[in-house]
Short mmCIF file of C-alpha atoms in Angstrom, two decimals:
data_model
loop_
_atom_site.label_atom_id
_atom_site.label_comp_id
_atom_site.label_asym_id
_atom_site.label_seq_id
_atom_site.Cartn_x
_atom_site.Cartn_y
_atom_site.Cartn_z
CA MET A 1 46.02 -27.01 -23.68
CA THR A 2 45.11 -27.00 -20.00
CA ASN A 3 47.87 -25.92 -17.66
CA PRO A 4 48.16 -28.59 -14.93
CA ASN A 5 49.32 -25.93 -12.45
CA HIS A 6 46.35 -23.65 -13.09
CA PRO A 7 44.05 -23.36 -10.07
CA GLY A 8 41.00 -24.44 -12.08
CA PRO A 9 37.42 -23.20 -11.69
CA HIS A 10 36.61 -20.98 -8.75
CA PRO A 11 34.40 -22.55 -6.08
CA GLY A 12 31.85 -19.74 -6.27
CA PRO A 13 30.95 -16.46 -7.97
CA HIS A 14 32.89 -13.26 -7.43
CA PRO A 15 31.23 -10.07 -6.26
CA GLY A 16 29.07 -8.59 -8.98
CA THR A 17 27.52 -11.86 -10.13
CA GLY A 18 24.17 -13.29 -9.21
CA ALA A 19 23.01 -16.83 -8.57
CA GLY A 20 23.37 -18.97 -11.67
CA ALA A 21 25.54 -16.39 -13.45
CA LEU A 22 28.82 -17.23 -15.14
CA PRO A 23 31.84 -16.71 -12.88
CA ALA A 24 32.98 -13.11 -13.09
CA VAL A 25 35.94 -12.15 -15.21
CA ASP A 26 37.94 -10.44 -12.50
CA LEU A 27 40.46 -7.99 -13.95
CA ARG A 28 40.64 -5.71 -10.92
CA SER A 29 44.13 -6.86 -9.91
CA ASP A 30 46.52 -9.79 -10.05
CA THR A 31 46.01 -10.07 -6.29
CA VAL A 32 42.62 -11.78 -6.74
CA THR A 33 44.05 -15.15 -7.79
CA ARG A 34 43.22 -18.22 -5.74
CA PRO A 35 45.54 -21.13 -4.99
CA GLY A 36 44.81 -24.22 -7.03
CA PRO A 37 44.73 -27.82 -5.80
CA ARG A 38 48.46 -28.44 -6.20
CA MET A 39 49.45 -25.25 -4.42
CA ARG A 40 47.00 -26.06 -1.63
CA ALA A 41 48.49 -29.55 -1.35
CA ALA A 42 51.98 -28.06 -1.04
CA MET A 43 50.73 -25.76 1.70
CA ALA A 44 49.05 -28.61 3.58
CA ALA A 45 52.21 -30.72 3.43
CA ALA A 46 54.59 -27.95 4.56
CA GLU A 47 56.96 -28.69 7.40
CA VAL A 48 56.52 -25.91 9.96
CA GLY A 49 57.94 -24.46 13.16
CA ASP A 50 57.73 -21.22 15.10
CA ASP A 51 59.07 -18.56 12.76
CA LEU A 52 59.33 -15.92 15.48
CA PHE A 53 61.96 -18.18 17.02
CA GLY A 54 63.51 -18.67 13.59
CA GLU A 55 62.46 -22.32 13.57
CA ASP A 56 60.19 -22.67 10.54
CA PRO A 57 62.16 -24.68 7.95
CA THR A 58 59.86 -23.84 5.04
CA VAL A 59 60.14 -20.11 5.70
CA ARG A 60 63.92 -20.48 5.89
CA ALA A 61 63.92 -22.38 2.60
CA LEU A 62 61.92 -19.62 0.88
CA GLU A 63 64.12 -16.87 2.30
CA ASP A 64 67.34 -18.67 1.36
CA ARG A 65 66.11 -19.40 -2.14
CA LEU A 66 65.11 -15.81 -2.88
CA ALA A 67 68.24 -14.34 -1.32
CA GLY A 68 70.34 -16.58 -3.54
CA LEU A 69 68.23 -15.87 -6.63
CA PHE A 70 68.59 -12.09 -6.35
CA GLY A 71 72.13 -12.06 -4.99
CA PHE A 72 71.46 -10.87 -1.43
CA SER A 73 72.95 -12.22 1.78
CA ALA A 74 69.65 -12.35 3.69
CA ALA A 75 65.88 -12.27 3.29
CA LEU A 76 62.83 -11.82 5.50
CA PHE A 77 59.35 -13.24 4.86
CA VAL A 78 56.58 -10.77 5.75
CA PRO A 79 52.79 -10.73 5.36
CA SER A 80 52.53 -7.92 2.79
CA GLY A 81 54.33 -5.80 0.25
CA VAL A 82 53.59 -2.64 2.20
CA MET A 83 55.36 -4.09 5.24
CA ALA A 84 58.32 -5.21 3.14
CA ASN A 85 58.68 -1.71 1.70
CA GLN A 86 58.36 0.04 5.03
CA ILE A 87 60.91 -2.17 6.76
CA GLY A 88 63.29 -1.74 3.84
CA LEU A 89 62.93 2.04 3.91
CA GLN A 90 63.43 2.27 7.67
CA LEU A 91 66.63 0.26 7.40
CA LEU A 92 68.04 2.80 4.94
CA VAL A 93 66.49 6.10 6.07
CA GLY A 94 66.27 7.30 9.65
CA PRO A 95 63.65 9.57 11.25
CA GLY A 96 63.97 13.10 9.90
CA GLU A 97 66.05 11.95 6.93
CA GLU A 98 65.17 12.23 3.25
CA LEU A 99 63.94 9.69 0.72
CA VAL A 100 63.62 10.57 -2.99
CA CYS A 101 61.07 8.76 -5.17
CA ASP A 102 58.82 9.50 -8.12
CA ALA A 103 55.63 11.47 -7.61
CA GLU A 104 53.38 8.49 -8.46
CA ALA A 105 55.21 5.89 -6.40
CA HIS A 106 53.18 3.17 -4.72
CA ILE A 107 54.83 3.96 -1.38
CA LEU A 108 53.28 7.46 -1.57
CA ALA A 109 49.93 6.80 -3.22
CA HIS A 110 48.92 3.46 -1.71
CA GLU A 111 50.70 2.89 1.60
CA GLU A 112 48.78 5.15 3.99
CA ALA A 113 51.60 7.69 4.47
CA SER A 114 53.58 4.93 6.19
CA PRO A 115 57.06 6.38 5.50
CA ALA A 116 56.13 9.47 7.52
CA ARG A 117 53.77 7.78 9.99
CA TYR A 118 55.99 4.88 11.03
CA GLY A 119 59.47 5.90 9.90
CA GLY A 120 59.45 9.68 10.36
CA ILE A 121 60.84 9.83 6.82
CA GLN A 122 60.71 12.99 4.73
CA THR A 123 59.99 12.31 1.07
CA ARG A 124 60.89 14.43 -1.93
CA THR A 125 59.60 13.59 -5.38
CA VAL A 126 60.76 13.80 -8.97
CA ALA A 127 58.67 13.67 -12.12
CA ALA A 128 59.27 10.40 -13.93
CA ASP A 129 58.08 9.62 -17.46
CA ARG A 130 55.99 6.43 -17.25
CA GLY A 131 57.24 6.06 -13.68
CA VAL A 132 60.83 5.41 -14.79
CA ILE A 133 63.34 7.32 -12.66
CA THR A 134 66.55 8.18 -14.51
CA ALA A 135 69.97 9.22 -13.30
CA ALA A 136 69.53 12.49 -15.20
CA ALA A 137 66.35 13.26 -13.25
CA LEU A 138 68.09 12.48 -9.96
CA ALA A 139 71.25 14.45 -10.70
CA GLY A 140 69.66 17.75 -9.76
CA VAL A 141 67.66 16.37 -6.84
CA VAL A 142 69.92 14.11 -4.77
CA ARG A 143 71.84 16.36 -2.42
CA ARG A 144 74.60 16.02 0.13
CA GLY A 145 73.77 17.17 3.61
CA ASN A 146 75.56 19.70 5.78
CA PRO A 147 74.76 21.35 9.12
CA TYR A 148 72.18 23.52 7.38
CA THR A 149 70.84 21.26 4.62
CA LEU A 150 69.05 17.92 4.80
CA GLY A 151 70.89 15.38 2.67
CA THR A 152 69.33 12.54 0.69
CA ARG A 153 69.72 9.13 2.33
CA ALA A 154 68.02 6.86 -0.20
CA VAL A 155 66.26 6.69 -3.56
CA GLU A 156 63.25 4.41 -4.16
CA VAL A 157 62.38 2.88 -7.54
CA GLU A 158 59.38 0.73 -8.47
CA GLN A 159 59.58 -2.34 -10.70
CA THR A 160 57.16 -2.62 -12.47
CA HIS A 161 55.46 0.74 -11.94
CA THR A 162 51.84 0.28 -10.91
CA ARG A 163 50.27 3.69 -11.56
CA ALA A 164 52.11 4.11 -14.85
CA GLY A 165 50.55 0.89 -16.13
CA GLY A 166 53.11 -1.81 -15.40
CA THR A 167 56.09 -0.12 -17.04
CA VAL A 168 59.54 -1.67 -16.72
CA HIS A 169 62.65 0.16 -15.55
CA PRO A 170 65.31 -0.87 -18.11
CA LEU A 171 68.32 -2.53 -16.51
CA GLU A 172 70.73 0.06 -17.89
CA THR A 173 68.61 2.82 -16.34
CA LEU A 174 68.75 1.11 -12.95
CA ARG A 175 72.50 0.64 -13.27
CA ALA A 176 72.95 4.33 -14.04
CA VAL A 177 70.84 5.25 -11.00
CA ARG A 178 72.92 2.89 -8.86
CA GLU A 179 76.16 4.46 -10.12
CA LEU A 180 74.94 7.99 -9.39
CA THR A 181 73.67 7.14 -5.90
CA ALA A 182 76.83 5.22 -5.03
CA ARG A 183 78.95 8.28 -5.86
CA ALA A 184 76.71 10.37 -3.62
CA GLY A 185 76.74 7.89 -0.73
CA VAL A 186 72.99 7.27 -1.17
CA SER A 187 71.22 3.91 -0.89
CA VAL A 188 68.58 2.42 -3.22
CA HIS A 189 65.42 0.56 -2.24
CA MET A 190 63.48 -1.21 -4.97
CA ASP A 191 59.77 -1.89 -4.63
CA GLY A 192 59.78 -5.03 -6.75
CA ALA A 193 56.20 -6.08 -6.15
CA ARG A 194 55.87 -7.07 -9.82
CA ILE A 195 59.55 -7.67 -10.53
CA TRP A 196 58.60 -11.12 -11.89
CA ASN A 197 56.71 -9.38 -14.70
CA ALA A 198 59.75 -7.23 -15.42
CA MET A 199 62.02 -10.29 -15.51
CA VAL A 200 59.75 -12.12 -17.95
CA ALA A 201 59.09 -9.06 -20.15
CA SER A 202 62.74 -8.02 -20.41
CA GLY A 203 64.54 -11.34 -20.09
CA THR A 204 66.62 -9.88 -17.26
CA ALA A 205 67.99 -12.23 -14.61
CA ALA A 206 66.96 -11.74 -10.99
CA ALA A 207 70.53 -11.21 -9.84
CA ALA A 208 71.04 -8.41 -12.37
CA TYR A 209 68.13 -6.50 -10.87
CA GLY A 210 69.28 -7.34 -7.35
CA ALA A 211 72.69 -5.82 -8.00
CA THR A 212 71.09 -2.39 -8.53
CA ALA A 213 69.58 -2.07 -5.02
CA ASP A 214 70.55 -2.18 -1.35
CA SER A 215 67.16 -3.64 -0.43
CA LEU A 216 64.47 -5.19 -2.59
CA ALA A 217 60.87 -6.12 -1.76
CA VAL A 218 59.34 -8.88 -3.91
CA CYS A 219 55.69 -9.94 -3.80
CA LEU A 220 54.45 -13.53 -4.01
CA SER A 221 50.73 -12.80 -4.25
CA LYS A 222 50.57 -10.87 -7.54
CA GLY A 223 51.94 -12.41 -10.75
CA LEU A 224 53.09 -15.54 -8.93
CA GLY A 225 49.59 -16.28 -7.65
CA ALA A 226 50.41 -17.21 -4.04
CA PRO A 227 47.68 -16.23 -1.56
CA VAL A 228 49.78 -14.19 0.90
CA GLY A 229 53.24 -12.85 1.42
CA SER A 230 56.22 -10.78 0.33
CA VAL A 231 59.93 -11.13 0.97
CA LEU A 232 62.39 -8.34 1.78
CA LEU A 233 65.89 -8.96 0.45
CA LEU A 234 68.63 -7.20 2.35
CA ALA A 235 72.17 -7.34 3.72
CA ALA A 236 72.64 -9.91 6.49
CA GLU A 237 73.94 -7.21 8.85
CA HIS A 238 70.49 -5.58 8.77
CA LEU A 239 68.51 -8.77 9.41
CA PRO A 240 68.30 -8.56 13.25
CA ARG A 241 66.88 -5.02 13.07
CA ALA A 242 64.57 -6.00 10.22
CA ARG A 243 63.14 -8.82 12.32
CA ARG A 244 62.55 -6.38 15.20
CA LEU A 245 60.84 -3.91 12.88
CA ARG A 246 58.64 -6.70 11.50
CA HIS A 247 57.63 -7.67 15.03
CA GLY A 248 56.91 -4.06 15.96
CA LEU A 249 54.67 -3.64 12.92
CA GLY A 250 52.67 -6.73 13.88
CA GLY A 251 54.18 -8.95 11.21
CA GLY A 252 55.75 -11.61 13.41
CA MET A 253 54.18 -14.94 12.44
CA ARG A 254 54.37 -18.42 13.90
CA GLN A 255 53.87 -21.53 11.72
CA SER A 256 54.04 -19.41 8.58
CA GLY A 257 55.65 -22.17 6.55
CA ILE A 258 52.12 -22.99 5.38
CA LEU A 259 52.20 -19.64 3.54
CA ALA A 260 55.83 -19.86 2.51
CA ALA A 261 55.14 -23.21 0.85
CA ALA A 262 52.77 -21.47 -1.56
CA GLY A 263 55.58 -19.10 -2.50
CA LEU A 264 57.98 -21.97 -3.12
CA TYR A 265 55.39 -23.72 -5.29
CA ALA A 266 54.81 -20.52 -7.25
CA LEU A 267 58.53 -20.08 -7.89
CA ASP A 268 58.64 -23.59 -9.33
CA HIS A 269 55.51 -23.35 -11.49
CA HIS A 270 54.28 -19.80 -12.07
CA VAL A 271 57.18 -17.63 -13.23
CA GLU A 272 57.49 -18.53 -16.92
CA ARG A 273 53.72 -18.59 -17.43
CA ILE A 274 53.60 -14.84 -16.65
CA ALA A 275 54.30 -14.38 -20.37
CA GLU A 276 50.70 -15.55 -20.96
CA ASP A 277 49.42 -12.65 -18.83
CA HIS A 278 51.42 -10.20 -20.90
CA ALA A 279 50.06 -11.64 -24.13
CA HIS A 280 46.50 -11.39 -22.80
CA ALA A 281 47.08 -7.76 -21.78
CA SER A 282 48.30 -6.93 -25.29
CA LEU A 283 45.27 -8.61 -26.84
CA LEU A 284 42.92 -6.77 -24.51
CA ALA A 285 44.58 -3.47 -25.39
CA ALA A 286 44.22 -4.14 -29.12
CA GLY A 287 40.58 -5.14 -28.77
CA LEU A 288 39.74 -2.14 -26.61
CA ARG A 289 41.35 0.21 -29.15
CA ASP A 290 39.23 -1.32 -31.90
CA ALA A 291 36.17 -0.89 -29.69
CA GLY A 292 36.84 2.85 -29.57
CA PHE A 293 38.56 3.10 -26.21
CA ALA A 294 41.70 5.23 -25.92
CA VAL A 295 44.35 2.90 -24.54
CA ARG A 296 47.08 5.01 -22.97
CA ARG A 297 49.95 3.00 -24.43
CA PRO A 298 50.68 -0.58 -25.47
CA PRO A 299 51.11 -2.53 -22.22
CA GLU A 300 54.65 -3.63 -21.38
CA THR A 301 53.46 -6.24 -18.90
CA ASN A 302 50.05 -7.17 -17.45
CA ILE A 303 48.36 -3.80 -16.76
CA VAL A 304 46.17 -1.97 -19.28
CA LEU A 305 45.14 1.64 -18.66
CA VAL A 306 42.25 3.00 -20.73
CA GLU A 307 40.92 6.55 -21.02
CA ALA A 308 37.20 6.27 -20.31
CA PRO A 309 35.11 9.37 -19.51
CA GLY A 310 32.66 8.43 -16.80
CA ALA A 311 34.91 5.60 -15.67
CA GLU A 312 32.90 4.83 -12.53
CA ALA A 313 29.78 4.28 -14.62
CA VAL A 314 31.73 1.97 -16.93
CA VAL A 315 33.00 0.01 -13.92
CA ALA A 316 29.52 -0.30 -12.38
CA ARG A 317 27.83 -1.39 -15.62
CA ALA A 318 30.56 -3.87 -16.46
CA ALA A 319 30.28 -5.40 -12.97
CA ARG A 320 26.56 -5.97 -13.47
CA LYS A 321 27.47 -7.91 -16.62
CA GLY A 322 30.09 -9.99 -14.80
CA VAL A 323 33.31 -8.16 -15.71
CA LEU A 324 35.21 -6.55 -12.85
CA VAL A 325 37.64 -3.69 -13.51
CA THR A 326 38.70 -0.67 -11.48
CA ALA A 327 38.74 3.10 -11.96
CA PRO A 328 42.00 4.54 -10.58
CA GLY A 329 40.87 7.97 -11.78
CA PRO A 330 37.60 9.65 -12.83
CA ASP A 331 38.35 9.09 -16.53
CA VAL A 332 40.55 5.99 -16.42
CA ILE A 333 39.82 2.29 -16.09
CA ARG A 334 42.40 -0.36 -15.31
CA LEU A 335 42.52 -4.02 -16.33
CA VAL A 336 45.09 -6.42 -14.88
CA THR A 337 45.64 -9.89 -16.31
CA HIS A 338 46.70 -12.87 -14.21
CA LEU A 339 46.71 -16.65 -14.07
CA ASP A 340 42.97 -16.93 -13.30
CA VAL A 341 41.96 -15.14 -16.54
CA GLY A 342 42.45 -17.03 -19.81
CA ARG A 343 41.81 -16.11 -23.45
CA GLU A 344 38.10 -16.95 -23.38
CA ALA A 345 37.60 -14.79 -20.31
CA CYS A 346 39.44 -11.92 -22.01
CA GLN A 347 37.15 -12.34 -25.01
CA ARG A 348 34.09 -12.04 -22.77
CA ALA A 349 35.57 -8.96 -21.08
CA LEU A 350 36.06 -7.29 -24.46
CA GLU A 351 32.50 -8.00 -25.52
CA VAL A 352 31.09 -6.66 -22.26
CA LEU A 353 33.21 -3.51 -22.21
CA ALA A 354 32.37 -2.77 -25.85
CA ALA A 355 28.67 -3.11 -25.02
CA VAL A 356 29.05 -0.91 -21.95
CA ARG A 357 30.73 1.78 -24.04
CA ILE A 358 27.72 1.75 -26.38
CA GLU A 359 25.46 2.28 -23.36
CA VAL A 360 27.57 5.07 -21.89
CA VAL A 361 28.54 6.96 -25.07
CA PRO A 362 25.55 7.83 -27.33
CA GLY A 363 25.87 7.10 -31.04
CA VAL A 364 28.60 4.47 -30.74
CA ARG A 365 28.19 1.50 -33.08
CA ASN A 366 28.26 -2.13 -32.13
CA PHE A 367 31.57 -3.98 -32.12
CA ALA A 368 32.59 -7.63 -32.42
CA PRO A 369 36.12 -8.20 -31.02
CA ALA A 370 36.36 -11.90 -31.86
CA GLY A 371 39.17 -11.37 -34.36
CA HIS A 372 41.62 -10.47 -31.60
CA LEU A 373 41.13 -13.39 -29.29
#
């Protein structure tokens, strides 16, 4: 059945397709989604004002809704997840102070050294299985400061974990981390860029996750399918400084209610349907295993990581056949499902990737994945 909230056909081909070709199956990221007609209509109809003066009613509505949903006293709409994370970290950790996170955290691998560059923050890392930080791992790392030792000011956790393949921090694990840090006088920032996926996969309420962090960054332009924007959830006492930090980082916007309206629409229509993305990821993983690929682990959410020697060649050949994936490492490809990729598109991706593997690996037999999708 057609989803009335689905954006519908793309107006033109994606990169990697030629004139007259089928639209590409774009599995590079869940950030590639495009707003559909109804979301665009909501954006066009948004009531707006100057947000830098605090006068945009649609932005205020989005901030109030998310603060209430996650149990925070304030929220701040910002252009990007990176900005939301960096403001959140600077509110909790001062220049020359220490932040603890896992060694594969997004804030270290994909945010241009921003904690050090803009916040003067020292980071210390822990090894985390599948990206999940535990209280046991932190117990020997979090330290109290003294005149001769730098103490830990905050711990950062990522929900879901991007580089680990969309893994979910269990709620009880987060609660244990919160209990340990509270005893040590240490704050917690959660990078919740894909927290919607975690909520749908685990059945955990937003407020339960919110109770485990002092600040929480949530993204609107990944699983929710809005075109732009993230929201930082925080204590109201920190909001004036957060607004100043946003302005200093170039994130002060004017009639940004046009963007906030897309987020409000997505909250109304795109949360529950994330379960479809998870189902498609599981089906892709099963089909890829049957095609001879080594899938790292069954996906918990919408990210599939596959061991693929010569990954860049696989990516390039698949793109020429109209299937777009990425290579986060020399022997790994990544596929991310989202609301613009349905079952038929996943079927085509499987067929193309199986054919590409035959081209890249000599002696591999043909494969027909139709039974999975």
